[in-house]
GROMACS .gro file of C-alpha atoms in nm:
model
  334
    1MET     CA    1   9.127  10.177  12.291
    2ARG     CA    2   9.228   9.929  11.943
    3TYR     CA    3   9.445  10.107  11.673
    4ILE     CA    4   9.369   9.944  11.337
    5ILE     CA    5   9.632  10.101  11.189
    6ILE     CA    6   9.521  10.131  10.787
    7GLY     CA    7   9.935  10.120  10.606
    8ALA     CA    8  10.156   9.953  10.777
    9GLY     CA    9  10.469  10.122  10.626
   10ALA     CA   10  10.753  10.299  10.770
   11ILE     CA   11  10.503  10.536  10.970
   12GLY     CA   12  10.206  10.314  11.066
   13ALA     CA   13  10.439   9.989  11.131
   14THR     CA   14  10.659  10.193  11.315
   15ILE     CA   15  10.316  10.346  11.572
   16GLY     CA   16  10.199  10.007  11.564
   17GLY     CA   17  10.485   9.851  11.713
   18ARG     CA   18  10.567  10.094  11.932
   19LEU     CA   19  10.229  10.081  12.077
   20ALA     CA   20  10.222   9.748  12.111
   21GLU     CA   21  10.506   9.740  12.303
   22SER     CA   22  10.395   9.999  12.584
   23GLY     CA   23  10.071   9.718  12.637
   24GLY     CA   24   9.860   9.883  12.355
   25GLU     CA   25   9.667   9.709  12.117
   26ALA     CA   26   9.679   9.743  11.762
   27VAL     CA   27   9.605   9.557  11.402
   28LEU     CA   28   9.817   9.624  11.156
   29VAL     CA   29   9.673   9.657  10.772
   30ALA     CA   30   9.903   9.542  10.481
   31ARG     CA   31   9.868   9.390  10.163
   32GLY     CA   32  10.108   9.202   9.946
   33PRO     CA   33  10.413   9.070  10.063
   34HIS     CA   34  10.430   9.289  10.346
   35ALA     CA   35  10.135   9.158  10.480
   36GLN     CA   36  10.268   8.770  10.407
   37ALA     CA   37  10.604   8.852  10.553
   38LEU     CA   38  10.430   9.040  10.891
   39ARG     CA   39  10.171   8.742  10.902
   40ALA     CA   40  10.478   8.473  10.843
   41ASP     CA   41  10.743   8.648  11.040
   42GLY     CA   42  10.597   8.916  11.252
   43LEU     CA   43  10.756   9.261  11.244
   44ARG     CA   44  11.042   9.345  11.278
   45LEU     CA   45  11.095   9.707  11.431
   46THR     CA   46  11.448   9.846  11.421
   47THR     CA   47  11.482  10.195  11.710
   48ALA     CA   48  11.721  10.390  11.895
   49ASP     CA   49  11.654  10.111  12.165
   50GLY     CA   50  11.752   9.817  11.935
   51GLU     CA   51  11.531   9.548  11.719
   52ARG     CA   52  11.247   9.409  11.823
   53VAL     CA   53  10.972   9.156  11.690
   54HIS     CA   54  10.622   9.190  11.726
   55ARG     CA   55  10.376   8.918  11.650
   56LEU     CA   56  10.069   9.139  11.563
   57PRO     CA   57   9.729   9.125  11.392
   58VAL     CA   58   9.723   9.163  11.064
   59VAL     CA   59   9.446   9.166  10.804
   60THR     CA   60   9.418   9.347  10.441
   61GLY     CA   61   9.049   9.446  10.507
   62PRO     CA   62   8.788   9.486  10.735
   63ALA     CA   63   8.642   9.167  10.614
   64GLU     CA   64   8.902   8.995  10.737
   65LEU     CA   65   8.870   9.163  11.106
   66GLY     CA   66   8.485   9.167  11.126
   67GLU     CA   67   8.223   9.344  11.331
   68LEU     CA   68   8.435   9.688  11.476
   69ARG     CA   69   8.480   9.806  11.848
   70PRO     CA   70   8.299  10.121  11.973
   71ASP     CA   71   8.671  10.181  12.119
   72ASP     CA   72   8.850  10.154  11.783
   73VAL     CA   73   9.081  10.377  11.664
   74LEU     CA   74   9.127  10.430  11.282
   75LEU     CA   75   9.448  10.511  11.168
   76LEU     CA   76   9.555  10.605  10.898
   77THR     CA   77   9.884  10.580  10.724
   78VAL     CA   78   9.881  10.563  10.350
   79LYS     CA   79  10.047  10.743  10.118
   80THR     CA   80   9.777  11.028  10.015
   81GLN     CA   81   9.729  10.874   9.644
   82ASP     CA   82   9.571  10.559   9.845
   83ALA     CA   83   9.338  10.757  10.086
   84LEU     CA   84   9.046  10.768   9.853
   85ALA     CA   85   9.033  10.366   9.866
   86ALA     CA   86   9.152  10.293  10.214
   87LEU     CA   87   8.881  10.535  10.371
   88ASP     CA   88   8.567  10.417  10.146
   89ALA     CA   89   8.666  10.035  10.224
   90TRP     CA   90   8.688  10.147  10.597
   91ALA     CA   91   8.336  10.389  10.587
   92ASP     CA   92   8.071  10.149  10.569
   93ALA     CA   93   8.243   9.897  10.787
   94GLU     CA   94   7.952   9.795  11.052
   95VAL     CA   95   8.062   9.846  11.497
   96ALA     CA   96   7.893   9.647  11.675
   97GLY     CA   97   7.603   9.818  11.867
   98GLY     CA   98   7.477   9.954  11.573
   99GLY     CA   99   7.614  10.248  11.300
  100THR     CA  100   7.936  10.249  11.066
  101ALA     CA  101   8.328  10.348  11.109
  102ALA     CA  102   8.191  10.634  10.929
  103GLN     CA  103   7.944  10.756  11.138
  104ARG     CA  104   8.094  10.634  11.512
  105LEU     CA  105   8.509  10.571  11.516
  106PRO     CA  106   8.754  10.828  11.494
  107VAL     CA  107   8.978  10.848  11.180
  108LEU     CA  108   9.327  10.994  11.170
  109CYS     CA  109   9.468  11.126  10.953
  110ALA     CA  110   9.904  11.063  10.944
  111GLN     CA  111  10.012  11.170  10.652
  112ASN     CA  112  10.259  11.387  10.450
  113GLY     CA  113  10.000  11.658  10.275
  114VAL     CA  114   9.725  11.842  10.403
  115GLU     CA  115   9.445  11.653  10.083
  116SER     CA  116   9.361  11.344  10.319
  117GLU     CA  117   9.218  11.566  10.597
  118ARG     CA  118   8.946  11.721  10.380
  119LEU     CA  119   8.895  11.335  10.093
  120ALA     CA  120   8.816  11.201  10.520
  121LEU     CA  121   8.592  11.498  10.624
  122ARG     CA  122   8.348  11.409  10.335
  123ARG     CA  123   8.328  11.102  10.486
  124PHE     CA  124   8.338  11.046  10.866
  125ALA     CA  125   8.230  11.266  11.123
  126ARG     CA  126   8.519  11.235  11.353
  127VAL     CA  127   8.772  11.309  11.152
  128TYR     CA  128   9.208  11.433  11.314
  129GLY     CA  129   9.486  11.565  11.131
  130VAL     CA  130   9.822  11.442  11.294
  131CYS     CA  131  10.166  11.643  11.175
  132VAL     CA  132  10.400  11.319  11.145
  133TRP     CA  133  10.752  11.392  11.235
  134LEU     CA  134  10.895  11.025  11.274
  135PRO     CA  135  11.206  10.966  11.004
  136ALA     CA  136  11.160  10.597  10.968
  137THR     CA  137  11.313  10.328  10.710
  138PHE     CA  138  11.075  10.039  10.495
  139LEU     CA  139  11.295   9.911  10.182
  140GLU     CA  140  11.172   9.555  10.290
  141PRO     CA  141  10.871   9.306  10.386
  142GLY     CA  142  10.787   9.314  10.708
  143VAL     CA  143  11.108   9.556  10.791
  144VAL     CA  144  11.098   9.848  10.969
  145SER     CA  145  11.384  10.160  11.143
  146ALA     CA  146  11.258  10.453  11.300
  147LEU     CA  147  11.652  10.518  11.496
  148CYS     CA  148  11.582  10.901  11.600
  149ALA     CA  149  11.595  10.893  11.990
  150PRO     CA  150  11.487  11.012  12.237
  151LEU     CA  151  11.166  10.975  12.123
  152THR     CA  152  11.107  10.798  11.860
  153GLY     CA  153  10.934  11.077  11.680
  154ILE     CA  154  10.641  11.383  11.703
  155LEU     CA  155  10.279  11.356  11.691
  156HIS     CA  156  10.097  11.644  11.676
  157ILE     CA  157   9.740  11.619  11.683
  158GLY     CA  158   9.421  11.778  11.652
  159LYS     CA  159   9.056  11.804  11.555
  160ALA     CA  160   9.094  11.836  11.152
  161ALA     CA  161   8.794  12.142  11.124
  162GLY     CA  162   8.994  12.319  11.391
  163GLY     CA  163   8.995  12.267  11.763
  164ALA     CA  164   9.071  11.936  11.990
  165ASP     CA  165   8.893  11.719  12.193
  166ALA     CA  166   8.925  11.473  12.501
  167ARG     CA  167   8.962  11.213  12.297
  168ALA     CA  168   9.304  11.385  12.161
  169GLY     CA  169   9.387  11.387  12.507
  170ARG     CA  170   9.346  11.014  12.568
  171ILE     CA  171   9.506  10.905  12.238
  172ALA     CA  172   9.855  11.149  12.293
  173ALA     CA  173   9.843  11.012  12.613
  174ASP     CA  174   9.876  10.641  12.490
  175LEU     CA  175  10.158  10.780  12.241
  176GLU     CA  176  10.327  10.896  12.455
  177LYS     CA  177  10.362  10.608  12.678
  178ALA     CA  178  10.461  10.432  12.344
  179GLY     CA  179  10.754  10.674  12.310
  180PHE     CA  180  10.622  10.946  12.092
  181GLY     CA  181  10.547  11.306  12.169
  182ALA     CA  182  10.220  11.370  12.127
  183PRO     CA  183  10.151  11.767  12.168
  184VAL     CA  184   9.739  11.804  12.142
  185VAL     CA  185   9.709  12.108  11.890
  186GLU     CA  186   9.379  12.372  11.810
  187ASP     CA  187   9.558  12.428  11.465
  188VAL     CA  188   9.707  12.065  11.373
  189MET     CA  189   9.641  12.184  11.006
  190ARG     CA  190   9.887  12.518  11.040
  191TRP     CA  191  10.156  12.274  11.167
  192LYS     CA  192  10.097  12.036  10.838
  193TYR     CA  193  10.161  12.274  10.595
  194ALA     CA  194  10.507  12.398  10.760
  195LYS     CA  195  10.533  12.023  10.784
  196LEU     CA  196  10.487  12.039  10.346
  197LEU     CA  197  10.695  12.312  10.339
  198GLY     CA  198  10.958  12.035  10.416
  199ASN     CA  199  10.845  11.784  10.218
  200LEU     CA  200  10.839  12.001   9.886
  201GLY     CA  201  11.178  11.856   9.860
  202ASN     CA  202  11.100  11.462   9.857
  203ALA     CA  203  11.121  11.475   9.518
  204ILE     CA  204  11.441  11.629   9.493
  205GLN     CA  205  11.533  11.344   9.712
  206ALA     CA  206  11.331  11.055   9.488
  207THR     CA  207  11.481  11.179   9.160
  208THR     CA  208  11.824  11.342   9.230
  209GLY     CA  209  11.910  11.103   9.588
  210PRO     CA  210  11.948  11.154   9.970
  211GLU     CA  211  12.286  11.245  10.002
  212PRO     CA  212  12.355  11.649  10.102
  213GLU     CA  213  12.453  11.922   9.831
  214PRO     CA  214  12.421  12.317   9.763
  215ALA     CA  215  12.258  12.248   9.476
  216LYS     CA  216  11.976  12.031   9.600
  217ALA     CA  217  11.908  12.284   9.892
  218ALA     CA  218  11.909  12.570   9.658
  219LEU     CA  219  11.639  12.422   9.431
  220LEU     CA  220  11.425  12.340   9.726
  221LEU     CA  221  11.473  12.697   9.840
  222ARG     CA  222  11.265  12.815   9.561
  223ALA     CA  223  11.055  12.533   9.545
  224VAL     CA  224  10.965  12.647   9.921
  225ARG     CA  225  10.966  13.016   9.810
  226GLU     CA  226  10.697  12.948   9.586
  227ALA     CA  227  10.517  12.760   9.827
  228LYS     CA  228  10.489  13.081  10.076
  229ALA     CA  229  10.360  13.278   9.829
  230ALA     CA  230  10.069  13.052   9.721
  231PHE     CA  231  10.002  13.052  10.126
  232ALA     CA  232  10.017  13.391  10.171
  233ALA     CA  233   9.764  13.448   9.816
  234ALA     CA  234   9.516  13.207   9.997
  235GLY     CA  235   9.544  13.288  10.337
  236ILE     CA  236   9.699  12.987  10.489
  237ASP     CA  237   9.868  13.019  10.788
  238TRP     CA  238  10.169  12.804  10.897
  239ALA     CA  239  10.392  12.769  11.220
  240SER     CA  240  10.720  12.915  11.202
  241ASP     CA  241  11.052  12.751  11.200
  242ALA     CA  242  11.084  12.843  11.565
  243GLU     CA  243  10.809  12.661  11.664
  244GLN     CA  244  10.882  12.377  11.508
  245SER     CA  245  11.212  12.393  11.642
  246ALA     CA  246  11.096  12.386  11.951
  247ALA     CA  247  10.923  12.057  11.900
  248ARG     CA  248  11.128  11.895  11.792
  249ASP     CA  249  11.514  11.997  11.882
  250GLY     CA  250  11.653  11.755  12.131
  251LYS     CA  251  11.393  11.542  12.078
  252VAL     CA  252  11.359  11.385  11.780
  253GLU     CA  253  11.757  11.311  11.718
  254VAL     CA  254  11.839  11.118  11.358
  255PRO     CA  255  12.158  10.953  11.449
  256ALA     CA  256  12.491  11.092  11.354
  257GLY     CA  257  12.593  11.064  11.007
  258LEU     CA  258  12.351  10.916  10.859
  259VAL     CA  259  12.161  10.943  10.497
  260ARG     CA  260  11.847  10.786  10.473
  261GLY     CA  261  11.592  10.841  10.164
  262GLY     CA  262  11.214  10.987  10.237
  263SER     CA  263  10.880  10.846  10.214
  264SER     CA  264  10.898  10.944   9.762
  265TRP     CA  265  11.255  10.804   9.754
  266GLN     CA  266  11.139  10.486   9.965
  267SER     CA  267  10.816  10.431   9.710
  268LEU     CA  268  11.040  10.399   9.405
  269ALA     CA  269  11.300  10.212   9.594
  270ARG     CA  270  10.995   9.920   9.644
  271GLY     CA  271  10.904   9.994   9.302
  272THR     CA  272  10.594  10.074   9.433
  273GLY     CA  273  10.436  10.240   9.110
  274SER     CA  274  10.351  10.606   9.253
  275VAL     CA  275  10.487  10.869   9.449
  276GLU     CA  276  10.317  11.119   9.692
  277ALA     CA  277  10.456  11.446   9.435
  278ASP     CA  278  10.043  11.572   9.371
  279TYR     CA  279   9.971  11.580   9.708
  280LEU     CA  280  10.346  11.743   9.810
  281ASN     CA  281  10.416  11.991   9.550
  282GLY     CA  282  10.134  11.990   9.353
  283GLU     CA  283   9.952  12.106   9.632
  284ILE     CA  284  10.146  12.432   9.591
  285VAL     CA  285  10.090  12.368   9.189
  286LEU     CA  286   9.673  12.380   9.297
  287LEU     CA  287   9.680  12.645   9.487
  288GLY     CA  288   9.908  12.856   9.255
  289ARG     CA  289   9.658  12.808   9.009
  290LEU     CA  290   9.406  12.935   9.202
  291HIS     CA  291   9.516  13.240   9.323
  292GLY     CA  292   9.714  13.373   9.048
  293ILE     CA  293  10.102  13.253   9.199
  294PRO     CA  294  10.344  13.070   8.934
  295ALA     CA  295  10.447  12.725   9.078
  296PRO     CA  296  10.665  12.619   8.786
  297VAL     CA  297  10.960  12.438   9.015
  298ASN     CA  298  10.694  12.286   9.176
  299ASP     CA  299  10.554  12.212   8.883
  300THR     CA  300  10.899  12.025   8.762
  301LEU     CA  301  10.942  11.850   9.057
  302ARG     CA  302  10.591  11.656   9.062
  303HIS     CA  303  10.582  11.619   8.686
  304ALA     CA  304  10.960  11.460   8.738
  305ALA     CA  305  10.815  11.214   9.075
  306ASN     CA  306  10.548  11.124   8.891
  307ILE     CA  307  10.756  10.971   8.584
  308PHE     CA  308  11.043  10.808   8.773
  309ALA     CA  309  10.736  10.589   8.960
  310ARG     CA  310  10.520  10.577   8.637
  311GLU     CA  311  10.854  10.417   8.444
  312GLY     CA  312  11.020  10.218   8.756
  313LEU     CA  313  11.330  10.423   8.749
  314PRO     CA  314  11.582  10.357   9.026
  315PRO     CA  315  11.583  10.642   9.270
  316GLY     CA  316  11.878  10.906   9.254
  317ALA     CA  317  11.916  10.827   8.838
  318MET     CA  318  11.904  11.200   8.718
  319SER     CA  319  12.134  11.501   8.810
  320ILE     CA  320  12.062  11.816   9.030
  321GLU     CA  321  12.222  11.929   8.748
  322ASP     CA  322  11.952  11.849   8.462
  323LEU     CA  323  11.638  11.884   8.725
  324THR     CA  324  11.753  12.222   8.803
  325ALA     CA  325  11.777  12.306   8.405
  326LEU     CA  326  11.381  12.152   8.364
  327ALA     CA  327  11.296  12.379   8.691
  328ASP     CA  328  11.432  12.719   8.504
  329GLU     CA  329  11.306  12.617   8.149
  330ALA     CA  330  10.956  12.586   8.304
  331ALA     CA  331  11.051  12.894   8.510
  332ALA     CA  332  11.117  13.141   8.186
  333ARG     CA  333  10.795  12.963   8.010
  334ALA     CA  334  10.580  13.092   8.354
   0.00000   0.00000   0.00000
């Protein structure tokens, strides 16, 4: 199988580079200075094993790649706010032997949040969810690091609508050969909802910095409580802390002393102009509004992160005290 990595940032480039190292075939889809750097100098990928340079095919869209192959796998790793444009761009790409990518090829949604699967299912017949546990950093064009060990990351895979199949097993085998854990599960969205709870803190990191503080943990706890209440009202189940620990502990260990900003912090640091808060904290706000559960803390975090992105504010420019005060005001009004 050939893997077309649609969004060769921290997650996509790490997966693409590791697949190439293990003898797999991967194409990186990128744009702007990052695409230019990848083409000119290759992908400089640092893992726990050290730094390597991978010279992989790089395209900016399906037109540059030409007719797709029947064995292609589309791995969607753009941020959720960019997923719709990416899905539309690739859905109508022609596949050798007839038909389009949307009709014939699998698309794997490897993003935070739970919205991309819904967007993809409207367009693609074969949609898989991927719950990504892969701490990685992308701040400079062409340069990515993913330092966990002994595995580079854990990628739970399953059909977005529920269940699993032989194709998921073949993809998982390729990923495991490349240094990832890749459990095939019948309930991948249950794992993604569990991951969403942790990602509610992305906005806190982005606005107040990644350094751990008790006040940040306290605000995240309030956001998680809102989320769990919304999940319960909506009848949504999620993987337990014990299940997640069993899947990860001792398998994806971050180097001691390493403090890294998450995906939203990195988006602000790169000045992308957008973050995924509408599909993380905003997912909780949506569920709350649909099911009568107040979510003022998550709405505050969503709003603050979006202001930082739109106005180009540097990550960490706000104090946790100020952010908490805004959440308190919103809670008082709720």
